[in-house]
PDB file of C-alpha atoms in Angstrom:
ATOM      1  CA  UNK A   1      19.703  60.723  57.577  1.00 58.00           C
ATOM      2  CA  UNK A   2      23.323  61.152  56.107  1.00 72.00           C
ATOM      3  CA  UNK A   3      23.538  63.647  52.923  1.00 80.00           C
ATOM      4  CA  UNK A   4      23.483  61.768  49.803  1.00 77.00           C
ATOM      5  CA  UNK A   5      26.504  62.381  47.683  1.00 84.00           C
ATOM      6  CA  UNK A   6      24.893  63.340  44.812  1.00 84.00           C
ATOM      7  CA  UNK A   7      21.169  64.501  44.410  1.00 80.00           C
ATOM      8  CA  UNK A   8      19.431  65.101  41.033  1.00 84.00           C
ATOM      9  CA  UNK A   9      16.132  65.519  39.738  1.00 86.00           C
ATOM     10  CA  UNK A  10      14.688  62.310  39.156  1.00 91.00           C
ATOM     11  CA  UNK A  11      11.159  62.621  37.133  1.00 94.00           C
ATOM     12  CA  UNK A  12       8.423  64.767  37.116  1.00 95.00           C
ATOM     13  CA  UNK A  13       4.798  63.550  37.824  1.00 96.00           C
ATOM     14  CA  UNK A  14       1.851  65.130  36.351  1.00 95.00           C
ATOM     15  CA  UNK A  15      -1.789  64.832  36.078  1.00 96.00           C
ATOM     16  CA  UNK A  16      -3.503  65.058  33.247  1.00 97.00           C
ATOM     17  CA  UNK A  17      -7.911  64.975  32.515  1.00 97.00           C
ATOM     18  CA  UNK A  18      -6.959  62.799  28.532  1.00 97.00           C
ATOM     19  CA  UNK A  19      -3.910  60.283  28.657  1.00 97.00           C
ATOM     20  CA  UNK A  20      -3.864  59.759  25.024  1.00 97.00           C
ATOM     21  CA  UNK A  21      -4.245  63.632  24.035  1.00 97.00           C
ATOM     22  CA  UNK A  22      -1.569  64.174  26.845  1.00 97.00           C
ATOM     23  CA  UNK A  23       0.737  60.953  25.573  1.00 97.00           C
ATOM     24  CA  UNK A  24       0.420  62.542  22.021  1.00 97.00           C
ATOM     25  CA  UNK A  25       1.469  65.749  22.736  1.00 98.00           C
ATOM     26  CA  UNK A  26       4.313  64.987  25.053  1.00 98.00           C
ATOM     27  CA  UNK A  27       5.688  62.369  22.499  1.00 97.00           C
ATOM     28  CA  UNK A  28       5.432  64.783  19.679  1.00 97.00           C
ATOM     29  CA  UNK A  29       6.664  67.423  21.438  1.00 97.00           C
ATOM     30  CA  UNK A  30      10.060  65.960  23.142  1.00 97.00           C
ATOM     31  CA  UNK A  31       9.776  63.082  21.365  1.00 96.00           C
ATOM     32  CA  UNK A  32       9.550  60.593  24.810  1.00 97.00           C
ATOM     33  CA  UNK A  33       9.348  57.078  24.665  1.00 97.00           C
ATOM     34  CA  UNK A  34       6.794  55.180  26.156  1.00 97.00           C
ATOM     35  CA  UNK A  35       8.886  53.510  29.125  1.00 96.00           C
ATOM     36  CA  UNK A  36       6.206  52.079  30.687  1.00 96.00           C
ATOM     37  CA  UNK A  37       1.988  52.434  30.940  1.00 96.00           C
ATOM     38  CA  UNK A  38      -1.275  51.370  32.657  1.00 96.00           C
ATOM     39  CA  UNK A  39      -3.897  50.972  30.681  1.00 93.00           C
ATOM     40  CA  UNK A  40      -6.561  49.878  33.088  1.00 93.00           C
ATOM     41  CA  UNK A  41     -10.281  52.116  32.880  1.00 87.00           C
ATOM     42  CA  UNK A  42      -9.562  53.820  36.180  1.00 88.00           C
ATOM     43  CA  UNK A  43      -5.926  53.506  36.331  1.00 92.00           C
ATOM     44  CA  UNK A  44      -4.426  55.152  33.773  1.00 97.00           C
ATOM     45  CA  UNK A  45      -0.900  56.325  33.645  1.00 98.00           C
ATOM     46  CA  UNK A  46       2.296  56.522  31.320  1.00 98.00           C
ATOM     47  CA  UNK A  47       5.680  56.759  31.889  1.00 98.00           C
ATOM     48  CA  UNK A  48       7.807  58.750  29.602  1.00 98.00           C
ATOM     49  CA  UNK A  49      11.296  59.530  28.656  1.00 96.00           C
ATOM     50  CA  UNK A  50      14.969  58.812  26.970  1.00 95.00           C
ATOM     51  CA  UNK A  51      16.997  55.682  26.732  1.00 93.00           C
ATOM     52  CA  UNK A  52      14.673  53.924  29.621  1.00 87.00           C
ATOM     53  CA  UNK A  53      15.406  56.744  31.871  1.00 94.00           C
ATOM     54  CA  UNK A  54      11.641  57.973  33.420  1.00 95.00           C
ATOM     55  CA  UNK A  55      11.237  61.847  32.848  1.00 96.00           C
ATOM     56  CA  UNK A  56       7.836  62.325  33.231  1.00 97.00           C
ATOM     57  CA  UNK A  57       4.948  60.628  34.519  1.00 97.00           C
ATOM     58  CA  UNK A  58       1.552  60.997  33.053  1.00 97.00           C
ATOM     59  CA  UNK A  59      -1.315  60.367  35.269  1.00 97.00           C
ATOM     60  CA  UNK A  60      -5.267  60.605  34.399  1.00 97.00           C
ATOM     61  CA  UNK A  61      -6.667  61.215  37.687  1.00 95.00           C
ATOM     62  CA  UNK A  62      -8.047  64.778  37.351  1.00 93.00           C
ATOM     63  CA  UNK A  63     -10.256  67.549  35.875  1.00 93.00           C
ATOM     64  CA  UNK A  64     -10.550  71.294  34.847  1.00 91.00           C
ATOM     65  CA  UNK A  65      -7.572  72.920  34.061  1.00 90.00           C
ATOM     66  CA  UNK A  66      -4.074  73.550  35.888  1.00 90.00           C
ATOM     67  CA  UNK A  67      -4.315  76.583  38.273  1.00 90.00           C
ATOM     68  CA  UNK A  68      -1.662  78.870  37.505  1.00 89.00           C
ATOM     69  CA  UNK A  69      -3.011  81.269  40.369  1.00 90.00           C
ATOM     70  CA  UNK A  70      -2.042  78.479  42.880  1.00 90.00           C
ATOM     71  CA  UNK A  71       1.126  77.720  44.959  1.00 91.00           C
ATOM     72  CA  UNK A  72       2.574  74.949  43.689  1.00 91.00           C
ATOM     73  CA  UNK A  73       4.151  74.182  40.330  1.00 90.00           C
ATOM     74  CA  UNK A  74       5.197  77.351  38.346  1.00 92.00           C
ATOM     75  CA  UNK A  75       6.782  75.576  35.482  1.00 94.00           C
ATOM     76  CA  UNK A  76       8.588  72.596  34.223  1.00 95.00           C
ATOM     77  CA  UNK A  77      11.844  73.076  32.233  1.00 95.00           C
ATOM     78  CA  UNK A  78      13.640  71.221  29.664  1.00 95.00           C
ATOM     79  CA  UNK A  79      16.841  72.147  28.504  1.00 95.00           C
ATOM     80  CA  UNK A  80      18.315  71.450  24.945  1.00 96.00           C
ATOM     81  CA  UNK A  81      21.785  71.973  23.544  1.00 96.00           C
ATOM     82  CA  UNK A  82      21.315  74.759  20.848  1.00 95.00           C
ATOM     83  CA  UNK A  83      18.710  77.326  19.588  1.00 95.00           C
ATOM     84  CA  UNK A  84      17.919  75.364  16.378  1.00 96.00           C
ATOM     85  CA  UNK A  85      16.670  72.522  18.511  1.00 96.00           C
ATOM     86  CA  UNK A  86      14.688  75.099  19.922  1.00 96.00           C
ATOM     87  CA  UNK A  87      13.223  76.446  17.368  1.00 96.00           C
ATOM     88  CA  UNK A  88      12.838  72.864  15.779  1.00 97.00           C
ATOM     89  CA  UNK A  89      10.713  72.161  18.588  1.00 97.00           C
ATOM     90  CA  UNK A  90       8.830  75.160  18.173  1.00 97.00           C
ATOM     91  CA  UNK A  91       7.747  74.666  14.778  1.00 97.00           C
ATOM     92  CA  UNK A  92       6.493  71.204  15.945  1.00 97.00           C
ATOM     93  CA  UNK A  93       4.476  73.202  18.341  1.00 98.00           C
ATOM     94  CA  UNK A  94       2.691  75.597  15.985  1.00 97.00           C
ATOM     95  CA  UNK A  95       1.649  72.616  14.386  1.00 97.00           C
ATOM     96  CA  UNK A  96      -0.384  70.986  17.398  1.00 97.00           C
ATOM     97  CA  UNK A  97      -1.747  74.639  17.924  1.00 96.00           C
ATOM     98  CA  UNK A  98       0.383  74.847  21.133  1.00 97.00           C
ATOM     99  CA  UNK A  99      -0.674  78.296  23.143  1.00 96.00           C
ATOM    100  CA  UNK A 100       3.026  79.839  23.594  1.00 96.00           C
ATOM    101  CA  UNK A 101       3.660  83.012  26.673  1.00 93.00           C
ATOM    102  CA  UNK A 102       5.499  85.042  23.942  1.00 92.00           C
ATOM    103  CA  UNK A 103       5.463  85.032  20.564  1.00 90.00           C
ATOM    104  CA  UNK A 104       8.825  82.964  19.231  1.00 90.00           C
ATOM    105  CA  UNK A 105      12.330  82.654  21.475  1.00 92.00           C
ATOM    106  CA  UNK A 106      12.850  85.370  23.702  1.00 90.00           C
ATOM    107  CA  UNK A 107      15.894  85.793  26.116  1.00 88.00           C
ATOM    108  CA  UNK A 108      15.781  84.493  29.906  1.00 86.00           C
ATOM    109  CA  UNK A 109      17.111  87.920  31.003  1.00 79.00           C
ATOM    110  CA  UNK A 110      17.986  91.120  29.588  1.00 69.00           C
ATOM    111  CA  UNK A 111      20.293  91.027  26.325  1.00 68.00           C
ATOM    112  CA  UNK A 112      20.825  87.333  27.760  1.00 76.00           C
ATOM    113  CA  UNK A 113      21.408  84.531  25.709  1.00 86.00           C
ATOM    114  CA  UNK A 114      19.864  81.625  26.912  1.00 91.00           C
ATOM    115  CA  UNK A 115      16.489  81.539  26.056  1.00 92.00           C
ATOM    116  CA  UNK A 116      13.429  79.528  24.916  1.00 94.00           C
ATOM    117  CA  UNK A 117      10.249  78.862  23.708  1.00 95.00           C
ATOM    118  CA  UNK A 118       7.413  79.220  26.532  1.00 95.00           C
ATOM    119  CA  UNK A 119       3.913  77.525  26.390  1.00 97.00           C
ATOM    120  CA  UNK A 120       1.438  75.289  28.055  1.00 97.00           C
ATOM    121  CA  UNK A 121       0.344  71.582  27.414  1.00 97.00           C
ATOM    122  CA  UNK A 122      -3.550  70.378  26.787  1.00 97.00           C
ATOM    123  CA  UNK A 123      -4.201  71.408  30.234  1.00 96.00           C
ATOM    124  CA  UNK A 124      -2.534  74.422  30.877  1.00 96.00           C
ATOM    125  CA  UNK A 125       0.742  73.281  32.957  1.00 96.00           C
ATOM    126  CA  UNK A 126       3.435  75.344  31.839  1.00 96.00           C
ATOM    127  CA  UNK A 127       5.903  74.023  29.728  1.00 97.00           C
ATOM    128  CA  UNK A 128       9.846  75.591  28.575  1.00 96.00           C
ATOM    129  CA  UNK A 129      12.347  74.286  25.861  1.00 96.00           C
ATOM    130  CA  UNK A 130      15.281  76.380  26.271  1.00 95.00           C
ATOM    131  CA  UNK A 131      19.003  76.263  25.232  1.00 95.00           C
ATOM    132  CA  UNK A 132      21.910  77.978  27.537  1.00 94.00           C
ATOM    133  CA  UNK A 133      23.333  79.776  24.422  1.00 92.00           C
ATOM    134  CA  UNK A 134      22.228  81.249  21.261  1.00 90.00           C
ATOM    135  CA  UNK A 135      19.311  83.194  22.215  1.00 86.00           C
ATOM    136  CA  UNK A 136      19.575  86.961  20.048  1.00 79.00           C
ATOM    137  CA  UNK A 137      20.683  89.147  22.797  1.00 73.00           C
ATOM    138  CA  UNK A 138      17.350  91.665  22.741  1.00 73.00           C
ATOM    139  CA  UNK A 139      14.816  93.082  24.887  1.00 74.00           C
ATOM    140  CA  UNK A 140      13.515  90.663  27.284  1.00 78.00           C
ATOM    141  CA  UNK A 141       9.609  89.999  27.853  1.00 80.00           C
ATOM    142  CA  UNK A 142       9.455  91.280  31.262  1.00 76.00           C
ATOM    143  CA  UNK A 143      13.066  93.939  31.440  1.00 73.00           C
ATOM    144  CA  UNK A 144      14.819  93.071  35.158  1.00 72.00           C
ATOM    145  CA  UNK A 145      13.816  90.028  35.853  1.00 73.00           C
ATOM    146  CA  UNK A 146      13.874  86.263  34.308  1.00 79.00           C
ATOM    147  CA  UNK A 147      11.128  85.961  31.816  1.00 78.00           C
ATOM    148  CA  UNK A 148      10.963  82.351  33.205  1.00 78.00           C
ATOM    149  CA  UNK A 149       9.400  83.564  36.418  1.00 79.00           C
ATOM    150  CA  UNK A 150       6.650  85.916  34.911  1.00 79.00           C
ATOM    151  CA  UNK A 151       4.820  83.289  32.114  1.00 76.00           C
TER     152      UNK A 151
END
């Protein structure tokens, strides 16, 4: 196979034990669209994202909760233009009762400023909103290291 001239990152799958608690929260949280969906019993799916462009896809098809212990996923990342979007988003989260890895927006790195807000969906897959700029140059969570790597 000949390399492709340009390679990006097309959409994320992801399963998930409720559709509609999952659809809710993703909607509320990024505020998807509903691109596309299956609505059959033992088919259900939706697929989410921006001016018809798929970014996630949403598919009931298991149980329990995600295992973080696990290779495999670590984390899925969104990136937004500026810390007030951030904490925007944030706020939106503390409303659904959204578990969060640190308490507020904390710094990728050491005295960094990018940074975000870190936290998990209905069933535990973790979850970042971040912006490249902006973030208060303090402390980070875990000093040495990206904090992205150790929530």
């Amino acid at each position: 196979m000949a390399k492709a001239k340009t390679l990006q990152t097309g959409h994320v799958g992801v399963n998930v034990t409720d559709l509609d608690r999952s659809l809710a929260f993703y909607r509320a949280v990024f505020d998807f669209e509903v691109v596309a969906e299956g609505k059959e019993d033992d088919r259900r799916w939706a697929f989410l994202g921006r001016e018809n462009r798929m970014l996630v896809a949403l598919w009931q098809q298991s149980t329990g909760s995600f295992p973080t212990d696990r290779p495999g996923l670590h984390h899925l990342s969104f990136q937004v233009e500026s810390i007030e979007e951030v904490k925007a988003t944030e706020q939106v989260l503390r409303e659904l009762g959204a578990e969060f890895s640190y308490d507020g927006v904390v710094p990728h790195g050491e005295n960094g400023t990018s940074g975000g807000v870190f936290f998990t969906d209905p069933d535990g897959i973790r979850l970042e909103i971040y912006a490249p700029t902006g973030a208060d140059p303090v402390h980070a969570p875990t000093p040495g290291a990206p904090t992205c790597g150790f929530f």
